[in-house]
PDB file of C-alpha atoms and ligand atoms in Angstrom:
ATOM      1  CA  UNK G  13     -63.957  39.522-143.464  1.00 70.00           C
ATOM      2  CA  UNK G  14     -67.149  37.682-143.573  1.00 83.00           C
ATOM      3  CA  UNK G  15     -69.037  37.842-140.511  1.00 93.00           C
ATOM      4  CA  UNK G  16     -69.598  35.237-137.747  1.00 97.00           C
ATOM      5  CA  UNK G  17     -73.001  35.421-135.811  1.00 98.00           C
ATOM      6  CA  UNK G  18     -75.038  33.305-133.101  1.00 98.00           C
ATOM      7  CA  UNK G  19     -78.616  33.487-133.253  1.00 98.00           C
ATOM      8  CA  UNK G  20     -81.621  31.643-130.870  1.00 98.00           C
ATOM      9  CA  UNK G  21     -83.599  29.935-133.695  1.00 98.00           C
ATOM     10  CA  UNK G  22     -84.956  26.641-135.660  1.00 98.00           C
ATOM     11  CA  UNK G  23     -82.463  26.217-138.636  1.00 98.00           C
ATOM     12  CA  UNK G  24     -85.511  24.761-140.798  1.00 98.00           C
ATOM     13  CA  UNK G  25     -86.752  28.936-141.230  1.00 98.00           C
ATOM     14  CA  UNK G  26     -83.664  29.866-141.993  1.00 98.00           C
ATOM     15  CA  UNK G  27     -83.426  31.928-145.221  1.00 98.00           C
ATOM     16  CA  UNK G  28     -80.003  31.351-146.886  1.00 98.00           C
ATOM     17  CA  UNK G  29     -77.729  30.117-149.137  1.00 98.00           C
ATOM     18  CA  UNK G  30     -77.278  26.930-147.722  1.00 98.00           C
ATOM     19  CA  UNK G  31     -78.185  25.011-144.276  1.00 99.00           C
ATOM     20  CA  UNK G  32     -76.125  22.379-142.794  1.00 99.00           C
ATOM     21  CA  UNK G  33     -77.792  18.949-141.369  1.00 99.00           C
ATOM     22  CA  UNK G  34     -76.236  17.223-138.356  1.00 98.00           C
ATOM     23  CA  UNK G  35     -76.937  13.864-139.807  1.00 98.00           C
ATOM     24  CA  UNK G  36     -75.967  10.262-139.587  1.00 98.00           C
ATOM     25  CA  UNK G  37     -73.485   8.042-141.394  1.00 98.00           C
ATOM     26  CA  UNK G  38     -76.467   6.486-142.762  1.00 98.00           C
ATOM     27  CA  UNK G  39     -77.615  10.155-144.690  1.00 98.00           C
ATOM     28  CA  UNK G  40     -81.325   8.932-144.419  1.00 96.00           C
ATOM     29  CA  UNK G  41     -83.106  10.665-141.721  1.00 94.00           C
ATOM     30  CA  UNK G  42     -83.165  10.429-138.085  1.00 95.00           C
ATOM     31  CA  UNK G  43     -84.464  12.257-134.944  1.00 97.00           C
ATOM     32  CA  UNK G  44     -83.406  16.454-133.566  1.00 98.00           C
ATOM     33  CA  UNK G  45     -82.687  18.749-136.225  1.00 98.00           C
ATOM     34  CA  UNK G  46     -82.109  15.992-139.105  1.00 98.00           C
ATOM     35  CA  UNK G  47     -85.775  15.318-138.291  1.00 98.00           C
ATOM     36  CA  UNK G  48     -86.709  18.511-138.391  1.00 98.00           C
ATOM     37  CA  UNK G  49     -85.112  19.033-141.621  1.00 98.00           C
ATOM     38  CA  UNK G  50     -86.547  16.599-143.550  1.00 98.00           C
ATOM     39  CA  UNK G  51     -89.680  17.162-142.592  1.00 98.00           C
ATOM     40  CA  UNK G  52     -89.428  20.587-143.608  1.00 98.00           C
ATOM     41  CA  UNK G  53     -88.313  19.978-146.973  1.00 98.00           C
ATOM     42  CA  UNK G  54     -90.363  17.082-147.803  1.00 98.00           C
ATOM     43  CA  UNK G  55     -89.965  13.492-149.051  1.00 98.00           C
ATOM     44  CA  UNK G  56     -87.854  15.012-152.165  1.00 98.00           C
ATOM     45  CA  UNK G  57     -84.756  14.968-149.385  1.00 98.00           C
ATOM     46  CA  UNK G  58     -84.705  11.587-148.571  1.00 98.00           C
ATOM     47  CA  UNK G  59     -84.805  10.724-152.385  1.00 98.00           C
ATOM     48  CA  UNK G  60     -82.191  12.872-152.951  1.00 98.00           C
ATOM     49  CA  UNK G  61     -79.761  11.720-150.083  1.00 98.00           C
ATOM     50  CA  UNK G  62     -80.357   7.689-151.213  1.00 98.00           C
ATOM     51  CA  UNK G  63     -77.713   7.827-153.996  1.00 98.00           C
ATOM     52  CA  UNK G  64     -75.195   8.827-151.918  1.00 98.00           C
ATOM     53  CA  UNK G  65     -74.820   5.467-149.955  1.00 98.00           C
ATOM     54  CA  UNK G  66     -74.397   7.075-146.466  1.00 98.00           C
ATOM     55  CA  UNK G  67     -71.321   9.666-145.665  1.00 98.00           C
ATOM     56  CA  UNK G  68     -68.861   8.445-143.224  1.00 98.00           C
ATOM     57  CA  UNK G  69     -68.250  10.944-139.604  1.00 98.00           C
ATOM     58  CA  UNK G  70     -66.503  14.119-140.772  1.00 98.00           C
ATOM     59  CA  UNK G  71     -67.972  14.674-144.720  1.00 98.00           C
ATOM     60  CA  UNK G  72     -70.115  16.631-146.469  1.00 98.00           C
ATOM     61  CA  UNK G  73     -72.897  15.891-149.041  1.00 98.00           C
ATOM     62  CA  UNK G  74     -74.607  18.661-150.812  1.00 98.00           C
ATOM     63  CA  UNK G  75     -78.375  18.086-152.032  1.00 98.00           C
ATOM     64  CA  UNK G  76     -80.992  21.035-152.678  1.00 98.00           C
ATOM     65  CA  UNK G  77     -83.384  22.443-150.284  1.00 98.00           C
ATOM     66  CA  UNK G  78     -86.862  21.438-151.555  1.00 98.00           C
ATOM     67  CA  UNK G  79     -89.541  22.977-149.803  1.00 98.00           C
ATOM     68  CA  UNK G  80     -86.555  24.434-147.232  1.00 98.00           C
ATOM     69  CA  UNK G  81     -86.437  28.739-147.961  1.00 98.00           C
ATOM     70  CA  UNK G  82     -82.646  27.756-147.896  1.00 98.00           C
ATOM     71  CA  UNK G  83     -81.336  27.039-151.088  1.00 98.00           C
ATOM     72  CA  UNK G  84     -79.031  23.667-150.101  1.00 99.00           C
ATOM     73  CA  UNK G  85     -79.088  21.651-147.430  1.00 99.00           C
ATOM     74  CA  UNK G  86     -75.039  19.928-146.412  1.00 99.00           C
ATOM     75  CA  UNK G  87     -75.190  17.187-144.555  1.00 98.00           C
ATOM     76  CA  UNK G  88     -72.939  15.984-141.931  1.00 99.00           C
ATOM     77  CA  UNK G  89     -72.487  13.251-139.699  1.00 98.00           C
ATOM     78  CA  UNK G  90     -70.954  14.459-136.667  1.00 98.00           C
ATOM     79  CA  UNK G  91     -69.013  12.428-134.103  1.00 98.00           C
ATOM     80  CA  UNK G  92     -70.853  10.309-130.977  1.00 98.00           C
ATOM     81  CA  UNK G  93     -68.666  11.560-127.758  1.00 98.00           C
ATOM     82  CA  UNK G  94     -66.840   8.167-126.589  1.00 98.00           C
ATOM     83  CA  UNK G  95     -65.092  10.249-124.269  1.00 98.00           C
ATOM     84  CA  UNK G  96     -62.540  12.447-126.094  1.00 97.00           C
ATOM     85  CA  UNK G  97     -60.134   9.808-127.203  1.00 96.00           C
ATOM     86  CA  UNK G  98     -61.711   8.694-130.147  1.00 97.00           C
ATOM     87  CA  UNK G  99     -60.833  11.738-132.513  1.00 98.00           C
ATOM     88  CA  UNK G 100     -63.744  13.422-131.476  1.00 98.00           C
ATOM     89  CA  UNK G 101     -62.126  16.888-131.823  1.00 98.00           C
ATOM     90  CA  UNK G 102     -60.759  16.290-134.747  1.00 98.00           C
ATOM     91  CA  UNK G 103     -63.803  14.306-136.704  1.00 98.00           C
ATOM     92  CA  UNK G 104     -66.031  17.548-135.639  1.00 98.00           C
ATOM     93  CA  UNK G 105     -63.927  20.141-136.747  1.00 98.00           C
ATOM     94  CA  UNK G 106     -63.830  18.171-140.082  1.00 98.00           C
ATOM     95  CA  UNK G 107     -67.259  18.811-140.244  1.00 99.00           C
ATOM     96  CA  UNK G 108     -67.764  22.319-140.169  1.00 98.00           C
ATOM     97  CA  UNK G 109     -64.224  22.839-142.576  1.00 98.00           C
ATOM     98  CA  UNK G 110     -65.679  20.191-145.068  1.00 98.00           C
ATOM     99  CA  UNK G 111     -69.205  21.956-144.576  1.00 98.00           C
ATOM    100  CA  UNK G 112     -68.023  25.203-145.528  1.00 98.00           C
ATOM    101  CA  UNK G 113     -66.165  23.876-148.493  1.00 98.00           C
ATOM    102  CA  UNK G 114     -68.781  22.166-150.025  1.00 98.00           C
ATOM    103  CA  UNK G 115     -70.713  25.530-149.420  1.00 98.00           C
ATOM    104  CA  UNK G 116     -68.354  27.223-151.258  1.00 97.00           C
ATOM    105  CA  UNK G 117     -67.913  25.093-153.993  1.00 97.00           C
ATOM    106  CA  UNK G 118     -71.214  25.751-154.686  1.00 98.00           C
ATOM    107  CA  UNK G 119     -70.643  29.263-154.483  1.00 97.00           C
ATOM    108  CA  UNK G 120     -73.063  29.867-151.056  1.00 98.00           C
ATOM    109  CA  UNK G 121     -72.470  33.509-149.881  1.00 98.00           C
ATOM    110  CA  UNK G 122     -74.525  32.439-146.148  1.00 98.00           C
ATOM    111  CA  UNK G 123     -74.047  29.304-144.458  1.00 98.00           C
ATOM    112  CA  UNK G 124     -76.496  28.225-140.723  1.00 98.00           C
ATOM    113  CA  UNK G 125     -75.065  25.447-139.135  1.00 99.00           C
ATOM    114  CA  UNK G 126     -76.825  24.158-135.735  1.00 99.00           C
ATOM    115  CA  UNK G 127     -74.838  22.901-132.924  1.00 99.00           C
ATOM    116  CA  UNK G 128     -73.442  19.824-134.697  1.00 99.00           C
ATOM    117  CA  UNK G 129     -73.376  16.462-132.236  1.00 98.00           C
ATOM    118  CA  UNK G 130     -74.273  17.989-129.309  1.00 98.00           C
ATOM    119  CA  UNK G 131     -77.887  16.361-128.926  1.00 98.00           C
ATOM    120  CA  UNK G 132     -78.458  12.698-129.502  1.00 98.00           C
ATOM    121  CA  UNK G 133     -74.168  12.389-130.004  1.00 98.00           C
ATOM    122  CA  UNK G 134     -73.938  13.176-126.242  1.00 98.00           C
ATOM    123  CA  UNK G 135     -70.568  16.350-127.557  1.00 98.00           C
ATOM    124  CA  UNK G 136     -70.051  18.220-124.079  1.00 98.00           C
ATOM    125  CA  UNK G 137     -71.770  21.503-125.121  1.00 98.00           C
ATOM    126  CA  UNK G 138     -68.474  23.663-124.324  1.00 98.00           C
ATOM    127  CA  UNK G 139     -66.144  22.222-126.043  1.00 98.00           C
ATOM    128  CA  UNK G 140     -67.561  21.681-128.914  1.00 98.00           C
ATOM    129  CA  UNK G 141     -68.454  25.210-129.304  1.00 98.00           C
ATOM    130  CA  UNK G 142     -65.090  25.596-128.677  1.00 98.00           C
ATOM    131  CA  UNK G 143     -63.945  23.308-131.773  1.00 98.00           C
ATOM    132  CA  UNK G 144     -66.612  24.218-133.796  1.00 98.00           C
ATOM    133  CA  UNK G 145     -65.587  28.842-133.477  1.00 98.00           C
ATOM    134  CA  UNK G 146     -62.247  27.633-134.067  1.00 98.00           C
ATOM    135  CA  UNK G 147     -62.435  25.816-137.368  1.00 98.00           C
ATOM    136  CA  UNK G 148     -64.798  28.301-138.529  1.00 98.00           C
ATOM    137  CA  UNK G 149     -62.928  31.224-137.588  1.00 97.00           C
ATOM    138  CA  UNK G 150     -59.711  30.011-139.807  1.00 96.00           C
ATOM    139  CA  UNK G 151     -62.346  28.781-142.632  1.00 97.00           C
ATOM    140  CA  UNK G 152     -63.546  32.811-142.441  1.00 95.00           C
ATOM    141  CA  UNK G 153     -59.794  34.187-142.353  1.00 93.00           C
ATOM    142  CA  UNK G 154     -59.202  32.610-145.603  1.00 92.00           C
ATOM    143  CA  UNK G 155     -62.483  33.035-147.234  1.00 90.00           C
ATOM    144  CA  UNK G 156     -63.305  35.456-149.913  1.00 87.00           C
ATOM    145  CA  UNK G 157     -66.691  34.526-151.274  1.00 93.00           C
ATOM    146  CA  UNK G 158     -68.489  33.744-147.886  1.00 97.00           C
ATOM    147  CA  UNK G 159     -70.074  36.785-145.971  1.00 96.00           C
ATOM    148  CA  UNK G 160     -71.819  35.577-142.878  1.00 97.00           C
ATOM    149  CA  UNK G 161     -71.981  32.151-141.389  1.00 98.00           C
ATOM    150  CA  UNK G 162     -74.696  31.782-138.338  1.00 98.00           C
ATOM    151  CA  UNK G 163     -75.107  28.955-135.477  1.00 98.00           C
ATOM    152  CA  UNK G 164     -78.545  28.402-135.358  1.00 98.00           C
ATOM    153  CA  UNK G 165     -78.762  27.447-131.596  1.00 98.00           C
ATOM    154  CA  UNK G 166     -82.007  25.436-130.048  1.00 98.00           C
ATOM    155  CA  UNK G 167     -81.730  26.593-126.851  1.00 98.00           C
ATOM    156  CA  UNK G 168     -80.408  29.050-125.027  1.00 98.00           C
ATOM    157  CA  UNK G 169     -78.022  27.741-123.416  1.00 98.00           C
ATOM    158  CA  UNK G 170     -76.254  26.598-126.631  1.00 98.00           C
ATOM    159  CA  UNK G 171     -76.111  30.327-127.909  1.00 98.00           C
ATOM    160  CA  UNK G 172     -74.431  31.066-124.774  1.00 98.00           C
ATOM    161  CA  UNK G 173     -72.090  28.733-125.110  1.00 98.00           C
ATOM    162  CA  UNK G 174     -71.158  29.123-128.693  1.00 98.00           C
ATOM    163  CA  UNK G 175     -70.949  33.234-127.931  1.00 98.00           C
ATOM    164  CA  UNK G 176     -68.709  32.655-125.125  1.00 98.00           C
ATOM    165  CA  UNK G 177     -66.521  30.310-127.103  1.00 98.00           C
ATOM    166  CA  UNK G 178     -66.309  32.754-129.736  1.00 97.00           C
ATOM    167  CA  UNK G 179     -65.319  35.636-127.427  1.00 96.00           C
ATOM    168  CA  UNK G 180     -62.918  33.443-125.981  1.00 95.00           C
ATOM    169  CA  UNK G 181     -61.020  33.073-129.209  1.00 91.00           C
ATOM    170  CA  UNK G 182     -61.220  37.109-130.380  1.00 65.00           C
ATOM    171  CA  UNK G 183     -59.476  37.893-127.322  1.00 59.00           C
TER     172      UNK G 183
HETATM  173  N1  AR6 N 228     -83.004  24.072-135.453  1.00 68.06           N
HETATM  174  C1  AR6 N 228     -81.801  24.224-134.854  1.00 68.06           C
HETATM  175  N2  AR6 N 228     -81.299  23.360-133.977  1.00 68.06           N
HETATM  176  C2  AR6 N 228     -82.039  22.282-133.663  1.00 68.06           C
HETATM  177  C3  AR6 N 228     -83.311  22.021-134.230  1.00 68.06           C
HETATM  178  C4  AR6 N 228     -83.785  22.982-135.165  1.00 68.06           C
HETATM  179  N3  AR6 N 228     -84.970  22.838-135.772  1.00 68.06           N
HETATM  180  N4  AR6 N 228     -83.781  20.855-133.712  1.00 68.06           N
HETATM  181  C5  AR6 N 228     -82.857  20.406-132.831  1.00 68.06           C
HETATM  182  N5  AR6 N 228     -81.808  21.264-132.794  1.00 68.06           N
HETATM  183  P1  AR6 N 228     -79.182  16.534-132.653  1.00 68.06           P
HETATM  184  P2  AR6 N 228     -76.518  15.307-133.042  1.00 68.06           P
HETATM  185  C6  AR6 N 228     -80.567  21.204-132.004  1.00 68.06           C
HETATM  186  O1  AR6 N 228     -79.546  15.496-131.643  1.00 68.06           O
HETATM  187  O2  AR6 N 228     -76.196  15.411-131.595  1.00 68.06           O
HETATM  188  C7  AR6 N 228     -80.289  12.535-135.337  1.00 68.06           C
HETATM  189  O3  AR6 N 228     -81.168  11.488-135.056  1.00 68.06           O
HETATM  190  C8  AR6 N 228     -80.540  20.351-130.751  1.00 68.06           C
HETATM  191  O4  AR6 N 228     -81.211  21.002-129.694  1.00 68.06           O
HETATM  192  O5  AR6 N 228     -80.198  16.898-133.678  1.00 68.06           O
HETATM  193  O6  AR6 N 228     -75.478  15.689-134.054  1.00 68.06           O
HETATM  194  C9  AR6 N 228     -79.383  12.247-136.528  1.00 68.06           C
HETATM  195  O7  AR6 N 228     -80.036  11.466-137.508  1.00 68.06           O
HETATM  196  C10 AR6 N 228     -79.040  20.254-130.525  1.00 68.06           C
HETATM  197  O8  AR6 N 228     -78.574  21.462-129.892  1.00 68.06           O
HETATM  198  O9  AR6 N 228     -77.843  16.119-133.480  1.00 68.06           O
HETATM  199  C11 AR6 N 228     -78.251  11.497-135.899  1.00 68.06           C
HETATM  200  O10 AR6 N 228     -78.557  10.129-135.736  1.00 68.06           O
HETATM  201  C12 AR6 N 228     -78.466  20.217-131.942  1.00 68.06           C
HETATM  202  O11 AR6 N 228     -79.543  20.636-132.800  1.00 68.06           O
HETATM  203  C13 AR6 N 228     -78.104  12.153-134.531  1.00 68.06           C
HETATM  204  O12 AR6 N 228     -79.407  12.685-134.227  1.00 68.06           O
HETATM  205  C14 AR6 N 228     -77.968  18.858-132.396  1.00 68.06           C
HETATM  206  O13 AR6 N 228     -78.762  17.832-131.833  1.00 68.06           O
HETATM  207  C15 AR6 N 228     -77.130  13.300-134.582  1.00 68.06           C
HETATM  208  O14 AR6 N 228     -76.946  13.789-133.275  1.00 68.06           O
END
């Protein structure tokens, strides 16, 4: 089974198949690691994610890396936290399972997501680590073409969240 790994880091280094942007409905650029990102891979990304009209909460668009080392770079608007009863839950888990399809569509092997909506989108920290290990633990129990899938977390505090939540679910 492919493997499932947290690592302390800045997802803009990260060498592999495909890196996943928490972006905004609007696809066009915006502050934390969507900043990051397209600064990184240069004014080509923004020309590239124009065509696509936005992406509403929940679904992936593929465009190429540029000046990235990774290959592609998925975008993905994660849900703003109103609170829980807004199909938070459900929007964010629809992120990382129609992140990873997208990746494998386009036949990606490794896959670095960061901690999707938990900055600017205000996600409590725990349980969307909690969604997030879920939905890609299934995605990885049914996969045969990807091999290892990494959170890319900021901060410490994030890794230890996403390892606990992890470890949580293998028990
Ligand atoms: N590598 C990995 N993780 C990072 C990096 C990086 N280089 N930079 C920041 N993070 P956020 P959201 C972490 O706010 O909550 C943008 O303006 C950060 O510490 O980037 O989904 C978009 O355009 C946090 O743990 O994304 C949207 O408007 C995590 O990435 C909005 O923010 C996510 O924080 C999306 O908000």
């Amino acid at each position: 089974m492919a493997e499932f790994t947290v690592l302390r880091g800045d997802i803009t280094l990260s060498q592999v198949d495909a890196i996943v942007n928490a972006a905004n409905t609007t696809l066009l650029g915006g502050g934390g690691v969507d900043g990051a990102i397209h600064r990184a891979a240069g004014p080509e990304l923004f020309e590239a994610c124009v065509p696509f009209n936005g992406c509403p909460t929940g679904e992936a668009r593929i465009t190429p890396g540029f000046k990235l080392p990774a290959k592609w770079v998925i975008h993905t608007p994660g849900p703003i936290w109103h609170g829980g009863q807004e199909h938070e839950a459900e929007l964010l888990a629809d992120c990382y399972r129609n992140s990873l399809k997208v990746a494998m569509a386009h036949d990606c092997r490794t896959v670095d997501f960061p901690s999707i909506s938990t900055g600017v989108y205000g996600y409590p920290l725990d349980e969307a680590a909690a969604v997030a290990t879920q939905t890609i633990a299934t995605v990885l129990g049914h996969t045969t073409t990807l091999e290892q899938v990494r959170l890319v977390a900021f901060d410490d505090l994030t890794a230890t969240a996403y390892r606990t939540a992890w470890a949580n679910l293998v028990d």
